[in-house]
Coordinates of C-alpha atoms in Angstrom, one line a residue:
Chain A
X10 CA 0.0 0.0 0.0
X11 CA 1.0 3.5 -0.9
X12 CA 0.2 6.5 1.4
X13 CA 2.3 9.6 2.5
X14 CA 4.3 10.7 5.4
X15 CA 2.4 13.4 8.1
X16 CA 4.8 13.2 10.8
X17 CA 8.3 10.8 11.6
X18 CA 10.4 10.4 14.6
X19 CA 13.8 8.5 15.2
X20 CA 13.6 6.9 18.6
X21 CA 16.8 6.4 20.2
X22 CA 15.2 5.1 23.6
X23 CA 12.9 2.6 24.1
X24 CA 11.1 0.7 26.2
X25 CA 13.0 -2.1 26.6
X26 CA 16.8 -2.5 26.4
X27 CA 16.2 -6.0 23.9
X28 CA 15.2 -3.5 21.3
X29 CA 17.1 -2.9 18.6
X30 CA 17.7 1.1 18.3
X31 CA 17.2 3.7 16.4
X32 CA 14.4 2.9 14.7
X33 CA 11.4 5.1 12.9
X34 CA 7.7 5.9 13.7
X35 CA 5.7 7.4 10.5
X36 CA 2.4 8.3 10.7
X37 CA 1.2 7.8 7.1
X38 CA -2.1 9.1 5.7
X39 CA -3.4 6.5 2.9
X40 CA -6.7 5.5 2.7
X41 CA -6.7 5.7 6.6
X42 CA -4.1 7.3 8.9
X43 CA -2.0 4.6 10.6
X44 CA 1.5 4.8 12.1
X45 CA 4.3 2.4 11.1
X46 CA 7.7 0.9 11.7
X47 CA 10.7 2.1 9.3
X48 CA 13.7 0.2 10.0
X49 CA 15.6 2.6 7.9
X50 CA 14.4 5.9 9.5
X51 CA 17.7 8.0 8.1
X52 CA 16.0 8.3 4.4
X53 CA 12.5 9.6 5.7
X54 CA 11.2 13.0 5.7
X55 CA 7.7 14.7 6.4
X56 CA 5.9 14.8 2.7
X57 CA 7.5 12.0 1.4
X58 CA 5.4 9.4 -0.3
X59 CA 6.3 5.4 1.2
X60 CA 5.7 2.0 0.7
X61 CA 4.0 0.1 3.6
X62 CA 2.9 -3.4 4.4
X63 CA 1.1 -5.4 7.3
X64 CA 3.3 -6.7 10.1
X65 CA 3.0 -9.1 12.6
X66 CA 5.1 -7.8 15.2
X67 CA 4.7 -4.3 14.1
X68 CA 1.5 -3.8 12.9
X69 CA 2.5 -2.2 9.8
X70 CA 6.3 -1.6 8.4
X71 CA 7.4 1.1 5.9
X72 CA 8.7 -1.3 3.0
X73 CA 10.2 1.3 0.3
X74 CA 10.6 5.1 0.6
Chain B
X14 CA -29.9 24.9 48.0
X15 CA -26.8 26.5 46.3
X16 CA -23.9 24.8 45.0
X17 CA -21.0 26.1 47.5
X18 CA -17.9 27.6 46.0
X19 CA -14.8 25.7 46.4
X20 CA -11.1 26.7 47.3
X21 CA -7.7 25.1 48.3
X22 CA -6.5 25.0 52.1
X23 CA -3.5 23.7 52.8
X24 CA -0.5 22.3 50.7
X25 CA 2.2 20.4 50.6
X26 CA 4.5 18.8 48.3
X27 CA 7.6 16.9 48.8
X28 CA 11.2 17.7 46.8
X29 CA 10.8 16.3 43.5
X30 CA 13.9 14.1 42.5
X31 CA 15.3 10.9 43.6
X32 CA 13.5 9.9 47.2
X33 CA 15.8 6.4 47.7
X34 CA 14.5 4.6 50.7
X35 CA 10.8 5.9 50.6
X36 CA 8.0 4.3 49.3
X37 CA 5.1 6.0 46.9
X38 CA 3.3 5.7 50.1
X39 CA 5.6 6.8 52.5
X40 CA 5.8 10.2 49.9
X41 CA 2.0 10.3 50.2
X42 CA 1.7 10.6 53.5
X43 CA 4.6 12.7 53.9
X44 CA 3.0 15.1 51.5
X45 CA -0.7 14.5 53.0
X46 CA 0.6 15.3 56.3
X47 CA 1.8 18.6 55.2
X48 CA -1.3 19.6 53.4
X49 CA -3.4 18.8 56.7
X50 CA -0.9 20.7 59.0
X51 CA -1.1 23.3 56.4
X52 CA -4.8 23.5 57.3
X53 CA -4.5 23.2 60.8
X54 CA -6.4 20.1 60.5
X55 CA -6.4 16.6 61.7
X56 CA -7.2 13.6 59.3
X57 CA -10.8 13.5 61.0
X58 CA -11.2 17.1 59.8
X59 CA -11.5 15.7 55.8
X60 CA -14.5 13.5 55.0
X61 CA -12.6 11.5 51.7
X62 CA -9.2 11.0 50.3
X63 CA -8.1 11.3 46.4
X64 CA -5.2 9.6 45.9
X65 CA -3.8 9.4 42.3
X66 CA -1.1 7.8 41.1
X67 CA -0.4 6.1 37.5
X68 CA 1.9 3.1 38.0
X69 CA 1.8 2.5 41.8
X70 CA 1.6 -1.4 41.3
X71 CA 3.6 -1.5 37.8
X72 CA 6.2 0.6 39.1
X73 CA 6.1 1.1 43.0
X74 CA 4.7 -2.2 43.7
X75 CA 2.0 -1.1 45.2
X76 CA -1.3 -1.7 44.7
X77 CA -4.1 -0.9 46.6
X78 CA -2.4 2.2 47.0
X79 CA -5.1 4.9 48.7
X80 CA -6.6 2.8 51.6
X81 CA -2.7 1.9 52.7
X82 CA -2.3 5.7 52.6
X83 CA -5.0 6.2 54.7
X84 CA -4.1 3.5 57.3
X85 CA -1.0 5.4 57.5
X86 CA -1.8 8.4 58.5
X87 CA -4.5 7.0 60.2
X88 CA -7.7 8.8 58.5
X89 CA -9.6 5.5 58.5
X90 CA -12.7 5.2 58.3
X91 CA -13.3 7.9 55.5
X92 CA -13.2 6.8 52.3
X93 CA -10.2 6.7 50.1
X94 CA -10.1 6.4 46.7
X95 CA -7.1 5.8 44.0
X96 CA -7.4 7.2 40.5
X97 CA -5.5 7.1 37.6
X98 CA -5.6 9.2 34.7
X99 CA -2.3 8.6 33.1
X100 CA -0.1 12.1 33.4
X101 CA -3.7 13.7 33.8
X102 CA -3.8 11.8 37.7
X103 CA -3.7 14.1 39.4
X104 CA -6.6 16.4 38.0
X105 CA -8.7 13.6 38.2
X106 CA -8.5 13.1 41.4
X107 CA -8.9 17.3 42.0
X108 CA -11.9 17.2 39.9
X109 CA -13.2 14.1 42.0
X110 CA -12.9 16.2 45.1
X111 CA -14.8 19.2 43.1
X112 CA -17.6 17.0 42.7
X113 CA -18.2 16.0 46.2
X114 CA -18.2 19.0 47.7
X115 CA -20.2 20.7 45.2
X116 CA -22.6 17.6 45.6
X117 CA -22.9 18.3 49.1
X118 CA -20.9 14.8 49.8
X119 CA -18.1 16.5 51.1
X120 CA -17.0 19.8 53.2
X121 CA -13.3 19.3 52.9
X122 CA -11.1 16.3 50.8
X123 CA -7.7 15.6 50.9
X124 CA -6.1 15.2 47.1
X125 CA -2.9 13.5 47.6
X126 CA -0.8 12.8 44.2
X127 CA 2.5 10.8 44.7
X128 CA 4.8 8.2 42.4
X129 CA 8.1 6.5 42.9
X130 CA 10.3 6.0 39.6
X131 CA 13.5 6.2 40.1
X132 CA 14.7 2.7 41.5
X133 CA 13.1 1.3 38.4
X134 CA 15.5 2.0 35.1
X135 CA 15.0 4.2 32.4
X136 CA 13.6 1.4 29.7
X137 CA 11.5 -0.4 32.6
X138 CA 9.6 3.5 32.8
X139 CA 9.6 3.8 29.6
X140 CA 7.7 0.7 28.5
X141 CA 5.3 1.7 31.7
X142 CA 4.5 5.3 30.4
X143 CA 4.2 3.7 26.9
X144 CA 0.9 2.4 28.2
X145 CA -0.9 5.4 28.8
X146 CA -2.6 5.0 25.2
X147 CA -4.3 2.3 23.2
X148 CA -2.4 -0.6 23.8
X149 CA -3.9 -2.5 21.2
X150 CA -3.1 0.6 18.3
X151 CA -1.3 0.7 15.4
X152 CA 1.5 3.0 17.3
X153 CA 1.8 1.1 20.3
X154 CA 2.9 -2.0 18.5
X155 CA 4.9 -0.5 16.1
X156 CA 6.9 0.8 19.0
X157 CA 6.0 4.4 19.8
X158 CA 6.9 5.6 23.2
X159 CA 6.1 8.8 25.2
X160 CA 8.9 11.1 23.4
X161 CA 8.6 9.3 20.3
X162 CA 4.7 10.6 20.5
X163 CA 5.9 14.2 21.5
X164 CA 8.4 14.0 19.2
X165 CA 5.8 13.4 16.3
X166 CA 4.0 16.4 17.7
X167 CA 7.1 18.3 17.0
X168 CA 8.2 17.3 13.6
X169 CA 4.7 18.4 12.6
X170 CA 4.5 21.5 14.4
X171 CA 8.2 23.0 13.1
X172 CA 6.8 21.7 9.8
X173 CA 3.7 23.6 9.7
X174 CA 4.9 26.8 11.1
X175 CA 8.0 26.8 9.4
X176 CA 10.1 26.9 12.7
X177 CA 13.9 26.1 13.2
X178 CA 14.4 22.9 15.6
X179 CA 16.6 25.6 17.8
X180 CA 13.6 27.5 18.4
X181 CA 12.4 24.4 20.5
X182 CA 15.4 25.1 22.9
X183 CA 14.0 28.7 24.6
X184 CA 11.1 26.6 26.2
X185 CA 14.0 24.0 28.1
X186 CA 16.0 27.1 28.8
X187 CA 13.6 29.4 30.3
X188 CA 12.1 26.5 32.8
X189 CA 15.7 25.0 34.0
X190 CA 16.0 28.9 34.4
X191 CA 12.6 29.5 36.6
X192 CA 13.5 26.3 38.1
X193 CA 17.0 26.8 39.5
X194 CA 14.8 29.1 41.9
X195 CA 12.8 26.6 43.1
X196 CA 14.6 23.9 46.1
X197 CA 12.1 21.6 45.3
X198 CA 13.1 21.3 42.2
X199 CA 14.7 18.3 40.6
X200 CA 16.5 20.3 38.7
X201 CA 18.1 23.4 40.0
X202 CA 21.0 24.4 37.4
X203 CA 20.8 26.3 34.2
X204 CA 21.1 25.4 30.4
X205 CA 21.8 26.9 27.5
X206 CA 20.3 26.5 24.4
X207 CA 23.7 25.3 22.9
X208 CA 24.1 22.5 25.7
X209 CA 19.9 21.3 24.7
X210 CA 20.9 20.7 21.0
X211 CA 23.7 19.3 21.9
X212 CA 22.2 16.4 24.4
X213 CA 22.1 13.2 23.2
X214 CA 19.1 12.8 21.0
X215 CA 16.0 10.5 22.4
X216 CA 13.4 10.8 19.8
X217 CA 14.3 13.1 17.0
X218 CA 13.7 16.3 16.7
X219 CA 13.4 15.9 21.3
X220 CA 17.0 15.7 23.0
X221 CA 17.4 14.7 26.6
X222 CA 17.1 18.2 27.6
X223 CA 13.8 18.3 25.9
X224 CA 12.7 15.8 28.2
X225 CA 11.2 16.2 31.7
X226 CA 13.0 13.8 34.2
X227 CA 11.8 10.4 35.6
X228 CA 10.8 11.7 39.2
X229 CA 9.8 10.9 42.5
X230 CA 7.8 12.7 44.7
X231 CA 4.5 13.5 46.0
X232 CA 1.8 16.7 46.1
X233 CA -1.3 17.0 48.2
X234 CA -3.7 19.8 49.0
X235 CA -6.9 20.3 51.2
X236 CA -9.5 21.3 49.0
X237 CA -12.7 22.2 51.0
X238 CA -15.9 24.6 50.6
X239 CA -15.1 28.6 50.6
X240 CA -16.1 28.8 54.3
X241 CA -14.4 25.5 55.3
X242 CA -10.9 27.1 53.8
X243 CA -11.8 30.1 55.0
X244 CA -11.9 28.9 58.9
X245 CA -8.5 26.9 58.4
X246 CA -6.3 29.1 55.8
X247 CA -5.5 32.6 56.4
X248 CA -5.6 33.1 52.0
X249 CA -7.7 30.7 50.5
X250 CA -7.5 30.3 46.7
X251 CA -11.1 30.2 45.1
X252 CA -11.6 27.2 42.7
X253 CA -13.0 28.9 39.7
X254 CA -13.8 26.2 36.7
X255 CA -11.6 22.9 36.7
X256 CA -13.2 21.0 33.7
X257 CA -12.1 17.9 32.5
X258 CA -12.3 16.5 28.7
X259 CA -11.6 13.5 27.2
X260 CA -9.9 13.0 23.5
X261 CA -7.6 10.6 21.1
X262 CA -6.5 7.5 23.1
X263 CA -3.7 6.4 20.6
X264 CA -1.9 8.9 17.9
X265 CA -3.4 7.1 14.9
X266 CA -7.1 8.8 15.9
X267 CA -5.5 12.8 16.3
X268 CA -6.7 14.6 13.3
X269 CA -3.9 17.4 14.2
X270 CA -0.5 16.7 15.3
X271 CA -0.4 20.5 16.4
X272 CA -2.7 20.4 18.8
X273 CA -4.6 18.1 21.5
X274 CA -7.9 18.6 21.4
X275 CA -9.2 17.2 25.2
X276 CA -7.1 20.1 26.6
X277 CA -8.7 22.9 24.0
X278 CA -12.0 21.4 25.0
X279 CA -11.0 21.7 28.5
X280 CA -9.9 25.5 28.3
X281 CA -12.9 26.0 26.8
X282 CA -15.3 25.2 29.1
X283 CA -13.3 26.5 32.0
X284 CA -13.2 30.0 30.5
X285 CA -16.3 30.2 30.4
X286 CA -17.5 28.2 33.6
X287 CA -15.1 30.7 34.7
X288 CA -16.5 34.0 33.0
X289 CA -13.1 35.1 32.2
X290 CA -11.0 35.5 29.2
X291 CA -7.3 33.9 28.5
X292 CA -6.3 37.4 28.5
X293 CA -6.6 37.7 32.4
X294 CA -4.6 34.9 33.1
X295 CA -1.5 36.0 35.1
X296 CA 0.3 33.4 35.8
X297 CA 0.1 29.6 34.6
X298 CA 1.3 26.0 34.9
X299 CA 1.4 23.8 31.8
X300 CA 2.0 20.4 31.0
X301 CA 5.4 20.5 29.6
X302 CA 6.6 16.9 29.4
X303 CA 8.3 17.5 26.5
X304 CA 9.4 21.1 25.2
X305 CA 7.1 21.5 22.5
X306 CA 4.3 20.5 24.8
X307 CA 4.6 23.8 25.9
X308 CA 4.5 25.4 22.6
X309 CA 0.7 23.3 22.1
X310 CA -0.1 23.9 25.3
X311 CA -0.2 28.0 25.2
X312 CA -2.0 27.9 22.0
X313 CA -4.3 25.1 22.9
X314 CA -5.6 27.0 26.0
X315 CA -5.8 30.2 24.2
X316 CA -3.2 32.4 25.6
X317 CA -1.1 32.4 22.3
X318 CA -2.0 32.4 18.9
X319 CA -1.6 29.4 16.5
X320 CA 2.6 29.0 15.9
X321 CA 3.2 31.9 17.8
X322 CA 4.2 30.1 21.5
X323 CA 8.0 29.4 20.4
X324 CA 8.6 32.8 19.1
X325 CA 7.0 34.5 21.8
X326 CA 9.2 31.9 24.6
X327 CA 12.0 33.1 22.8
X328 CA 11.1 36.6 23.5
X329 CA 10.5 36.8 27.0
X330 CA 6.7 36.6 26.4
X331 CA 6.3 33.8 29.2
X332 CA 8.8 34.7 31.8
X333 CA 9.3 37.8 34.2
X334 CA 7.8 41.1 32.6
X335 CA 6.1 39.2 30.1
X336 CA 2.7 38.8 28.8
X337 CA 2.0 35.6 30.9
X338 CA 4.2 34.0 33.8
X339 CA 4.6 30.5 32.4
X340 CA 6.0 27.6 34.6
X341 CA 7.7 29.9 37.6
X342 CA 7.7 26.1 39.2
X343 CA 10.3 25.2 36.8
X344 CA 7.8 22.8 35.3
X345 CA 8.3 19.5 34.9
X346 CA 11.0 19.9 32.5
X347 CA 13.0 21.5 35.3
X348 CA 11.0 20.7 38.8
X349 CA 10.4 17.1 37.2
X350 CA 7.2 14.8 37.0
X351 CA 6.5 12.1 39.3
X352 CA 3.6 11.4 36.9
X353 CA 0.4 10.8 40.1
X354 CA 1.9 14.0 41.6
X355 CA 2.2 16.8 38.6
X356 CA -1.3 17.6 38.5
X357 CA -1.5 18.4 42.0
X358 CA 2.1 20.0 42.3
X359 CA 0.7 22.4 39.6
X360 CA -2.2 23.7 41.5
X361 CA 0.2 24.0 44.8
X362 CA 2.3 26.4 42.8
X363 CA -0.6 28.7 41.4
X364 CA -2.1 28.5 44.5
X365 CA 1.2 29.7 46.3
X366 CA 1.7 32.7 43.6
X367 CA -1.9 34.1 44.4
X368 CA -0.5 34.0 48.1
X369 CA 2.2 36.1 47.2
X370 CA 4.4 33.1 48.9
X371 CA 5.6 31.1 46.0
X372 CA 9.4 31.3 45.1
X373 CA 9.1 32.6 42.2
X374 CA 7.0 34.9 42.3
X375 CA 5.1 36.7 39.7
X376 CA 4.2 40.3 40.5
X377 CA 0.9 40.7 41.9
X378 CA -1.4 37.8 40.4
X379 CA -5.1 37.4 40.2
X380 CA -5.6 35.0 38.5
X381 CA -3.8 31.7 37.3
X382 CA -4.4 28.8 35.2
X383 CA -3.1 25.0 35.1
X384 CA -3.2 22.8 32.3
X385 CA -2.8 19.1 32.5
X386 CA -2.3 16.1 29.6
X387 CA -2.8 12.8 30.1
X388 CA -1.8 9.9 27.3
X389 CA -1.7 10.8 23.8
X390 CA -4.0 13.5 24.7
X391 CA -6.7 11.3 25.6
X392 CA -7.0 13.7 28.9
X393 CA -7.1 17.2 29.3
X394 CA -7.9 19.1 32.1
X395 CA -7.9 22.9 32.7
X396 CA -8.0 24.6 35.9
X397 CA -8.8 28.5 36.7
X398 CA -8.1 29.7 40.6
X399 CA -8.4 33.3 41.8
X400 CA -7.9 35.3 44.8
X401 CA -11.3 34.3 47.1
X402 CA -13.2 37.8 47.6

């Protein structure tokens, strides 16, 4: 699914010390507004137009940006 | 029958920092005890207890929390009550207490708001204050936590107004500044702006400095009828509106990522329960968890226009000979936030500045205002107190 970027953070701390950091919160607006994973938060900006995909872990993960 | 006005008595809140060695409930009752000596009254002088705390049992290990504080300082048999509202707590249980004694339940209540953090580490309190939202939404599983969600605010906010990220600094600046004046602060030095974009980053555009601390400490007040207060306190502080509104419980539901709507809602109604205007607010306390929380929190109450807060920070607008006093406290940027215990803590200081007693004081107040956020804005609640005529 395609949709575009409203709002992005890098989080550097999270809430557990098992997780894997940084990683990327998006909040896309597509067809609905949902928030998603990017693994690859350096290449991300506000306006940009992404890729995303259902996750099981992560609800939904940005897949191309 | 009328409904009787209502005021705040006594206070009493406990330094804000690291407490090792004391309980969440051993800070409550420190605090309560205080706030009833403050009053000149005995625990069988208030008919009900309001405790509120957010993660007693998740982080203090205490559950059950308000009936143990009561044993303790040995109120029993009134009733006491716990309530949780997420970072709201503590004006939850103030607008619990409202309700009584407007109902006719109650003459005076004690309104205690305490946590204990600090023994826990920082991912443990992070994964706890992660739950203050939706925990089965989109942005809870994909990992969002408190500054992540603030930080979102921010990216959008500098976006839409076209503001530098160094703009964000002035707010952290001017509150470790107000708070270095405060000894109940957790913190009591100053910052630059230099030293907040250079702290480590947490959840971009938000560094450390951008962040209030992980706290402990507790806050608690007497809040009674007009004539009750005016029998114990030699300056009561008239309750004017405290209005409460609820909003977005996860980020994916917030239409605006500039603004929280539960707290304009609030605002709203309390100006005009109220019958004032934001204009003739003197002084104020505002939820700044985060720096640009303050930004959205001037605007969303009304004293600042749309994308005007950071400039006007910048400015001097919310300090000393400025339009409004904002944070004196500190805020919890700089006098921290034991989560159960900010809402509370903020009425203590606006009640202290229309005493003339507070240490910081702004010249002179009338009237003052506090604004509390709870979750992703799924609480807001907005409090107006004057001098009681």
């Amino acid at each position: 699914m395609k949709g575009r970027v409203s709002a992005f953070t890098i989080i550097h701390v999270a809430g557990s010390d098992s997780v894997s950091v940084p990683y990327g919160i998006a909040v896309i607006e597509g067809t609905t507004r949902l928030l998603a994973r990017v693994e690859q938060p350096t290449q991300l900006t506000i306006g940009a137009d992404v890729e995303f995909e259902a996750h099981d872990l992560f609800g939904w993960i940005v897949t191309n940006t | 029958v009328s409904t009787p006005r209502v005021a705040i008595a006594g206070c009493s809140l406990t330094p804000f920092g690291r407490a090792d060695g004391s309980s969440i409930v051993d800070l409550a009752a420190h605090a309560a005890e205080g706030a009833l000596q403050a009053s000149k009254a005995s625990p069988g002088d208030v008919d009900a207890i309001y405790l509120s705390t957010f993660a007693s049992a998740v982080l203090g290990g205490q559950n059950f929390p308000a009936a143990v504080l009561a044993s303790r300082i040995g109120a029993t048999p009134i009733p006491a009550i716990a309530v949780e509202g997420a970072c709201a707590s503590g004006s939850v249980a103030l607008k619990q207490a409202i309700n009584l004694i407007r109902s006719g339940g109650a003459e005076a209540v004690l309104v205690v708001g305490a946590e204990k953090m600090t023994h826990r580490d920082t991912s443990a309190v992070t994964a706890a204050l992660a739950q203050g939202t939706d925990v089965t939404s989109g942005g809870f599983r994909a990992g969002l936590t408190f500054p992540g969600f603030f930080a979102l605010l921010a990216s959008a906010y500098l976006r839409r107004y076209d503001i530098q990220r160094a703009d964000l600094a002035s707010v952290a600046v001017k509150n470790r500044r107000h708070g270095a004046r405060n000894p109940l602060a957790h913190f009591q030095s100053l910052v630059t702006a230099e030293e907040v974009l250079a702290s480590r980053p947490i959840a971009e555009p938000l560094n450390l400095l951008d962040c209030s601390p992980i706290s402990d400490g507790a806050a608690a007040i007497v809040v009674a009828t007009l004539e009750w207060a005016r029998a114990h306190v030699a300056v009561p502080v008239e309750v004017l509106a405290c209005e409460q509104s609820s909003g977005p419980a996860s980020a994916e539901e917030i239409d605006d990522f500039t603004s929280l709507s539960a707290a304009r809602e609030a605002a709203r109604r309390a100006f005009q329960e109220a019958g004032v205007a934001p204009s003739d607010i003197d002084v104020a306390e505002v939820h700044d968890c985060f720096s640009i929380a303050e930004a959205i929190a001037l605007e969303d109450v009304g004293l600042f226009e749309r994308g005007t807060a950071l400039a006007a920070t910048g400015e001097g607008e919310t300090s000393f000979g400025g339009r409004v006093l904002v944070n004196p406290s500190g805020g919890l940027l700089s006098k921290g936030h034991p989560i159960g215990a900010t809402g509370v803590a903020q009425i203590i200081e606006i009640a202290q500045q229309l005493r003339g007693v507070a240490h910081t004081q702004a010249p002179d107040p009338e009237l003052g205002l506090t604004h509390n956020v709870g979750g992703t804005g799924g609480l807001g609640s907005v409090t107006i107190l004057g001098r009681a005529a």
